[in-house]
């Protein structure tokens, strides 16, 4: 699919709206009502999907896409809900429109989509179609999965998993509180990182975390892969080496504020694929659990069509 312009209108007749009513402490439910109302008033047929589980949500989206391909799928929620429906949307050509109503909303931030549900209907009707890359992950003891933003291992995965269990505080500060709590347990472990592609190399190092980014941020704006581009056919890899608890307390505020981390323990690479191993290190993808290392990841160029302003 190619981007359209105003002289080349894209007909929109049927739209699937996928909602996680629990996202954003219920904010997604209200956002979905606004979106459905505006689309309906524009004489667009709306199929609503708000299944009780991630697996059923994924299957319902798969059924809708296979049954005649809606003109767009609207995701009302956060990065976790996007991750849930990537499998049926990847390589389908059906455009995804985002209504950021979750905790992190990092993919929406990357694509310049405003946190305003009222604009979603216009995005569906007049948005510019763009194709972006996805990451494909194969963790040990876990089903293969797609990711759109960042795969985390080690310290940052533990932070994400802890934040997901926390009920308070709300919003982005939840990740900061979780990070502070995890610093006490934040010990480096030996990593083996095998990068594939034109700059293939093998890295063995003690590291606190390794983040694999298709986009720049995770955790609601933390700038972990500052140079990542979601359409360059590469994954960015950030390695934070062994640092003291005090150094982590110095790094964390800059990371939480969305600033580039300038520290000698931080190194960055780019690769088309990579293999990671480290004893006992957990992994997450788009903030969702993704088993433990070892894992392999690769970029899938132009795998997802999205609608952007």
CSV table of C-alpha atoms in Angstrom, one decimal:
chain,number,residue,atom,x,y,z
A,1,UNK,CA,0.0,0.0,0.0
A,2,UNK,CA,1.2,3.5,-0.7
A,3,UNK,CA,0.5,6.8,1.0
A,4,UNK,CA,-2.4,8.6,-0.4
A,5,UNK,CA,-2.9,12.3,-0.9
A,6,UNK,CA,-6.1,14.5,-0.9
A,7,UNK,CA,-6.6,14.0,-4.6
A,8,UNK,CA,-6.6,10.2,-4.1
A,9,UNK,CA,-9.3,9.6,-1.5
A,10,UNK,CA,-9.4,6.2,0.3
A,11,UNK,CA,-12.9,4.9,0.7
A,12,UNK,CA,-13.8,3.8,4.2
A,13,UNK,CA,-16.9,1.7,4.6
A,14,UNK,CA,-16.2,-0.8,7.4
A,15,UNK,CA,-14.0,-0.4,10.5
A,16,UNK,CA,-13.2,-2.8,13.3
A,17,UNK,CA,-12.7,-1.0,16.7
A,18,UNK,CA,-10.7,-3.1,19.2
A,19,UNK,CA,-10.8,-2.0,22.8
A,20,UNK,CA,-9.3,-3.1,26.1
A,21,UNK,CA,-11.8,-1.6,28.5
A,22,UNK,CA,-9.3,-1.8,31.4
A,23,UNK,CA,-6.6,0.3,29.6
A,24,UNK,CA,-5.8,3.6,31.2
A,25,UNK,CA,-7.9,2.9,34.3
A,26,UNK,CA,-11.0,2.8,32.1
A,27,UNK,CA,-10.1,5.7,29.9
A,28,UNK,CA,-10.2,3.4,26.9
A,29,UNK,CA,-13.8,2.6,27.4
A,30,UNK,CA,-14.8,6.3,27.1
A,31,UNK,CA,-12.4,6.9,24.2
A,32,UNK,CA,-14.0,3.9,22.3
A,33,UNK,CA,-17.5,5.4,22.7
A,34,UNK,CA,-16.3,8.7,21.2
A,35,UNK,CA,-14.6,6.9,18.3
A,36,UNK,CA,-17.6,4.6,17.5
A,37,UNK,CA,-20.1,7.5,17.7
A,38,UNK,CA,-18.1,9.7,15.3
A,39,UNK,CA,-17.5,6.8,12.8
A,40,UNK,CA,-21.2,5.8,12.9
A,41,UNK,CA,-22.3,9.4,12.3
A,42,UNK,CA,-20.0,9.4,9.2
A,43,UNK,CA,-22.0,6.4,7.9
A,44,UNK,CA,-19.2,4.0,8.5
A,45,UNK,CA,-20.1,0.5,9.6
A,46,UNK,CA,-18.4,-0.4,12.9
A,47,UNK,CA,-17.6,-3.8,14.2
A,48,UNK,CA,-16.7,-3.7,17.9
A,49,UNK,CA,-14.3,-6.1,19.4
A,50,UNK,CA,-13.7,-6.2,23.2
A,51,UNK,CA,-13.2,-9.8,24.1
A,52,UNK,CA,-12.5,-11.0,27.6
A,53,UNK,CA,-9.0,-12.3,26.9
A,54,UNK,CA,-6.0,-11.4,24.7
A,55,UNK,CA,-6.2,-14.8,22.9
A,56,UNK,CA,-9.9,-14.3,22.0
A,57,UNK,CA,-9.3,-10.6,21.0
A,58,UNK,CA,-6.5,-11.8,18.6
A,59,UNK,CA,-8.8,-14.5,17.1
A,60,UNK,CA,-11.7,-12.1,16.6
A,61,UNK,CA,-9.4,-9.7,14.8
A,62,UNK,CA,-8.1,-12.6,12.7
A,63,UNK,CA,-11.6,-13.6,11.8
A,64,UNK,CA,-12.6,-10.0,10.9
A,65,UNK,CA,-9.5,-9.5,8.7
A,66,UNK,CA,-10.0,-12.9,7.0
A,67,UNK,CA,-13.7,-12.3,6.4
A,68,UNK,CA,-13.3,-9.4,4.1
A,69,UNK,CA,-10.6,-7.1,5.3
A,70,UNK,CA,-12.0,-4.0,7.0
A,71,UNK,CA,-10.8,-0.7,5.6
A,72,UNK,CA,-9.1,-0.1,9.0
A,73,UNK,CA,-8.6,-1.6,12.4
A,74,UNK,CA,-8.8,0.9,15.2
A,75,UNK,CA,-6.9,0.0,18.4
A,76,UNK,CA,-8.2,1.8,21.5
A,77,UNK,CA,-5.7,1.1,24.3
A,78,UNK,CA,-2.0,0.9,24.8
A,79,UNK,CA,1.0,-0.9,23.5
A,80,UNK,CA,-0.1,-4.2,25.1
A,81,UNK,CA,-3.3,-4.2,23.1
A,82,UNK,CA,-1.4,-3.4,19.9
A,83,UNK,CA,0.9,-6.3,20.6
A,84,UNK,CA,-2.1,-8.6,21.0
A,85,UNK,CA,-3.4,-7.9,17.5
A,86,UNK,CA,-0.1,-7.7,15.6
A,87,UNK,CA,-0.2,-11.4,14.5
A,88,UNK,CA,-3.4,-11.1,12.4
A,89,UNK,CA,-2.4,-7.6,11.1
A,90,UNK,CA,1.2,-8.3,10.1
A,91,UNK,CA,1.7,-8.4,6.3
A,92,UNK,CA,-2.1,-8.2,5.9
A,93,UNK,CA,-2.1,-4.7,4.4
A,94,UNK,CA,-5.1,-3.7,6.6
A,95,UNK,CA,-4.1,-0.3,8.1
A,96,UNK,CA,-4.0,0.1,11.9
A,97,UNK,CA,-5.2,3.3,13.5
A,98,UNK,CA,-4.2,4.1,17.1
A,99,UNK,CA,-6.2,5.7,19.8
A,100,UNK,CA,-3.7,6.0,22.6
A,101,UNK,CA,-5.5,5.2,25.8
A,102,UNK,CA,-3.1,3.0,27.7
A,103,UNK,CA,-0.3,3.6,30.2
A,104,UNK,CA,2.7,3.8,27.9
A,105,UNK,CA,1.4,4.6,24.3
A,106,UNK,CA,4.9,4.4,22.9
A,107,UNK,CA,4.0,3.4,19.4
A,108,UNK,CA,1.5,6.2,19.1
A,109,UNK,CA,4.1,8.6,20.4
A,110,UNK,CA,6.6,7.4,17.8
A,111,UNK,CA,4.0,7.9,15.0
A,112,UNK,CA,3.0,11.4,16.2
A,113,UNK,CA,-0.5,10.5,17.1
A,114,UNK,CA,-2.1,12.8,19.6
A,115,UNK,CA,-3.7,11.6,22.8
A,116,UNK,CA,-7.1,12.8,21.7
A,117,UNK,CA,-9.8,10.2,20.9
A,118,UNK,CA,-11.9,12.7,19.0
A,119,UNK,CA,-9.3,12.9,16.3
A,120,UNK,CA,-9.3,9.1,15.6
A,121,UNK,CA,-12.3,9.2,13.3
A,122,UNK,CA,-10.5,11.8,11.1
A,123,UNK,CA,-7.4,9.7,11.2
A,124,UNK,CA,-9.4,6.7,10.0
A,125,UNK,CA,-11.0,8.7,7.2
A,126,UNK,CA,-8.1,10.9,6.1
A,127,UNK,CA,-4.9,9.5,7.7
A,128,UNK,CA,-1.8,8.9,5.6
A,129,UNK,CA,-1.0,5.2,5.1
A,130,UNK,CA,2.6,4.3,6.0
A,131,UNK,CA,4.3,0.9,6.3
A,132,UNK,CA,6.7,0.3,9.2
A,133,UNK,CA,8.9,-2.6,10.3
A,134,UNK,CA,8.1,-5.0,13.1
A,135,UNK,CA,10.3,-7.2,15.2
A,136,UNK,CA,9.8,-11.0,15.3
A,137,UNK,CA,10.8,-12.7,18.5
A,138,UNK,CA,11.4,-16.3,19.3
A,139,UNK,CA,12.0,-16.7,23.0
A,140,UNK,CA,12.9,-20.0,24.7
A,141,UNK,CA,9.8,-21.8,26.1
A,142,UNK,CA,7.5,-19.2,24.6
A,143,UNK,CA,5.5,-18.9,21.4
A,144,UNK,CA,7.0,-16.7,18.7
A,145,UNK,CA,5.6,-13.2,18.9
A,146,UNK,CA,5.8,-9.8,17.1
A,147,UNK,CA,6.8,-6.6,18.7
A,148,UNK,CA,6.3,-3.0,17.4
A,149,UNK,CA,8.3,-1.0,19.9
A,150,UNK,CA,11.0,-2.5,22.2
A,151,UNK,CA,12.0,-5.9,23.5
A,152,UNK,CA,13.6,-5.7,27.0
A,153,UNK,CA,15.7,-8.2,28.8
A,154,UNK,CA,17.3,-8.1,32.2
A,155,UNK,CA,16.7,-5.2,34.5
A,156,UNK,CA,14.3,-3.3,32.3
A,157,UNK,CA,12.2,-6.4,31.7
A,158,UNK,CA,12.0,-6.9,35.5
A,159,UNK,CA,10.9,-3.2,35.8
A,160,UNK,CA,8.2,-3.7,33.2
A,161,UNK,CA,6.9,-6.9,34.8
A,162,UNK,CA,6.9,-5.2,38.3
A,163,UNK,CA,5.1,-2.2,36.9
A,164,UNK,CA,2.4,-4.4,35.3
A,165,UNK,CA,1.7,-5.9,38.7
A,166,UNK,CA,1.4,-2.5,40.4
A,167,UNK,CA,-2.0,-0.8,40.8
A,168,UNK,CA,-0.5,2.5,42.0
A,169,UNK,CA,0.8,5.0,41.1
A,170,UNK,CA,-1.0,5.5,37.8
A,171,UNK,CA,0.5,6.6,34.5
A,172,UNK,CA,4.2,6.8,33.6
A,173,UNK,CA,5.4,7.3,37.2
A,174,UNK,CA,4.6,3.6,37.8
A,175,UNK,CA,7.6,2.7,35.7
A,176,UNK,CA,9.9,5.0,37.7
A,177,UNK,CA,8.7,3.6,41.1
A,178,UNK,CA,9.2,0.0,39.7
A,179,UNK,CA,12.7,0.9,38.5
A,180,UNK,CA,13.7,2.3,41.9
A,181,UNK,CA,12.4,-0.9,43.6
A,182,UNK,CA,14.3,-3.1,41.2
A,183,UNK,CA,17.6,-1.3,41.6
A,184,UNK,CA,18.2,-3.1,44.8
A,185,UNK,CA,18.2,-6.4,42.8
A,186,UNK,CA,19.8,-5.0,39.7
A,187,UNK,CA,22.9,-7.1,39.3
A,188,UNK,CA,24.7,-7.6,36.0
A,189,UNK,CA,24.8,-11.0,34.4
A,190,UNK,CA,27.0,-12.4,31.6
A,191,UNK,CA,25.4,-11.9,28.2
A,192,UNK,CA,26.2,-13.4,24.9
A,193,UNK,CA,25.0,-11.2,22.0
A,194,UNK,CA,25.3,-12.4,18.4
A,195,UNK,CA,24.4,-9.7,15.9
A,196,UNK,CA,23.5,-10.6,12.4
A,197,UNK,CA,23.6,-8.6,9.2
A,198,UNK,CA,26.2,-6.4,7.5
A,199,UNK,CA,27.8,-5.5,10.8
A,200,UNK,CA,27.7,-9.1,12.3
A,201,UNK,CA,29.7,-9.5,15.5
A,202,UNK,CA,29.8,-11.5,18.7
A,203,UNK,CA,29.7,-9.6,22.0
A,204,UNK,CA,30.3,-11.2,25.4
A,205,UNK,CA,29.9,-8.9,28.4
A,206,UNK,CA,28.4,-8.5,31.8
A,207,UNK,CA,25.3,-6.3,31.4
A,208,UNK,CA,22.5,-5.0,33.5
A,209,UNK,CA,20.1,-5.0,30.5
A,210,UNK,CA,19.9,-5.3,26.8
A,211,UNK,CA,17.1,-3.5,24.9
A,212,UNK,CA,16.2,-4.3,21.3
A,213,UNK,CA,14.3,-1.4,19.7
A,214,UNK,CA,12.2,-1.1,16.6
A,215,UNK,CA,11.3,2.4,18.0
A,216,UNK,CA,13.0,4.8,20.3
A,217,UNK,CA,11.1,4.6,23.6
A,218,UNK,CA,9.4,2.3,26.0
A,219,UNK,CA,7.7,2.6,29.4
A,220,UNK,CA,5.8,5.7,28.5
A,221,UNK,CA,8.6,7.7,26.9
A,222,UNK,CA,11.9,6.4,28.2
A,223,UNK,CA,14.5,6.9,25.5
A,224,UNK,CA,16.3,3.6,25.5
A,225,UNK,CA,17.1,3.3,21.7
A,226,UNK,CA,17.5,7.0,20.8
A,227,UNK,CA,18.5,6.5,17.1
A,228,UNK,CA,16.0,3.8,16.2
A,229,UNK,CA,13.9,4.2,13.1
A,230,UNK,CA,10.8,2.1,12.6
A,231,UNK,CA,11.2,1.9,8.8
A,232,UNK,CA,15.0,1.4,8.3
A,233,UNK,CA,15.0,-2.4,8.1
A,234,UNK,CA,17.2,-2.6,11.3
A,235,UNK,CA,16.8,-3.2,15.0
A,236,UNK,CA,18.7,-1.0,17.4
A,237,UNK,CA,20.4,-2.7,20.4
A,238,UNK,CA,21.2,-0.8,23.6
A,239,UNK,CA,23.5,-2.5,26.1
A,240,UNK,CA,23.8,-1.1,29.6
A,241,UNK,CA,26.9,-2.7,31.1
A,242,UNK,CA,27.7,-3.4,34.8
A,243,UNK,CA,27.2,-0.3,36.9
A,244,UNK,CA,26.8,0.3,40.6
A,245,UNK,CA,23.5,1.0,42.3
A,246,UNK,CA,24.6,4.7,42.6
A,247,UNK,CA,25.3,4.9,38.9
A,248,UNK,CA,21.9,3.4,38.1
A,249,UNK,CA,20.3,6.1,40.3
A,250,UNK,CA,22.1,8.7,38.2
A,251,UNK,CA,21.0,7.1,34.9
A,252,UNK,CA,17.4,6.5,35.8
A,253,UNK,CA,16.2,10.2,36.0
A,254,UNK,CA,17.5,10.9,32.5
A,255,UNK,CA,16.0,7.8,31.1
A,256,UNK,CA,12.6,8.5,32.8
A,257,UNK,CA,12.7,12.1,31.5
A,258,UNK,CA,13.1,10.8,27.9
A,259,UNK,CA,16.7,12.1,27.6
A,260,UNK,CA,19.5,10.4,25.7
A,261,UNK,CA,21.8,8.5,28.1
A,262,UNK,CA,25.4,9.5,27.8
A,263,UNK,CA,27.4,7.1,29.9
A,264,UNK,CA,30.5,5.0,29.3
A,265,UNK,CA,28.6,1.8,30.3
A,266,UNK,CA,26.0,2.3,27.5
A,267,UNK,CA,26.8,1.0,24.0
A,268,UNK,CA,24.5,0.9,21.0
A,269,UNK,CA,24.5,-1.3,17.9
A,270,UNK,CA,22.3,-2.0,14.9
A,271,UNK,CA,21.5,-5.4,13.4
A,272,UNK,CA,19.0,-7.2,11.1
A,273,UNK,CA,18.9,-10.1,13.6
A,274,UNK,CA,20.4,-11.1,16.9
A,275,UNK,CA,20.6,-13.9,19.4
A,276,UNK,CA,20.7,-13.2,23.1
A,277,UNK,CA,21.5,-15.4,26.0
A,278,UNK,CA,22.0,-14.8,29.7
A,279,UNK,CA,21.3,-16.9,32.7
A,280,UNK,CA,17.8,-16.4,34.1
A,281,UNK,CA,17.1,-13.1,32.4
A,282,UNK,CA,13.4,-12.4,31.7
A,283,UNK,CA,12.2,-10.7,28.5
A,284,UNK,CA,9.2,-8.5,27.6
A,285,UNK,CA,8.0,-7.3,24.2
A,286,UNK,CA,5.9,-4.2,24.0
A,287,UNK,CA,5.5,-4.4,27.7
A,288,UNK,CA,4.1,-8.0,27.6
A,289,UNK,CA,5.8,-11.1,29.1
A,290,UNK,CA,8.0,-12.9,26.6
A,291,UNK,CA,9.5,-15.7,28.5
A,292,UNK,CA,13.2,-15.9,29.4
A,293,UNK,CA,16.5,-15.9,27.5
A,294,UNK,CA,17.8,-17.3,25.3
A,295,UNK,CA,15.9,-15.7,22.4
A,296,UNK,CA,16.4,-14.7,18.8
A,297,UNK,CA,14.9,-11.6,17.2
A,298,UNK,CA,14.9,-10.3,13.6
A,299,UNK,CA,13.4,-7.4,11.8
A,300,UNK,CA,10.5,-7.8,9.4
A,301,UNK,CA,10.7,-4.8,7.0
A,302,UNK,CA,7.5,-3.1,6.0
A,303,UNK,CA,5.4,-5.6,7.9
A,304,UNK,CA,2.7,-3.3,9.3
A,305,UNK,CA,0.5,-0.7,7.6
A,306,UNK,CA,-0.4,2.2,10.0
A,307,UNK,CA,-2.4,5.4,9.6
A,308,UNK,CA,-0.6,8.6,10.7
A,309,UNK,CA,-1.7,12.3,10.7
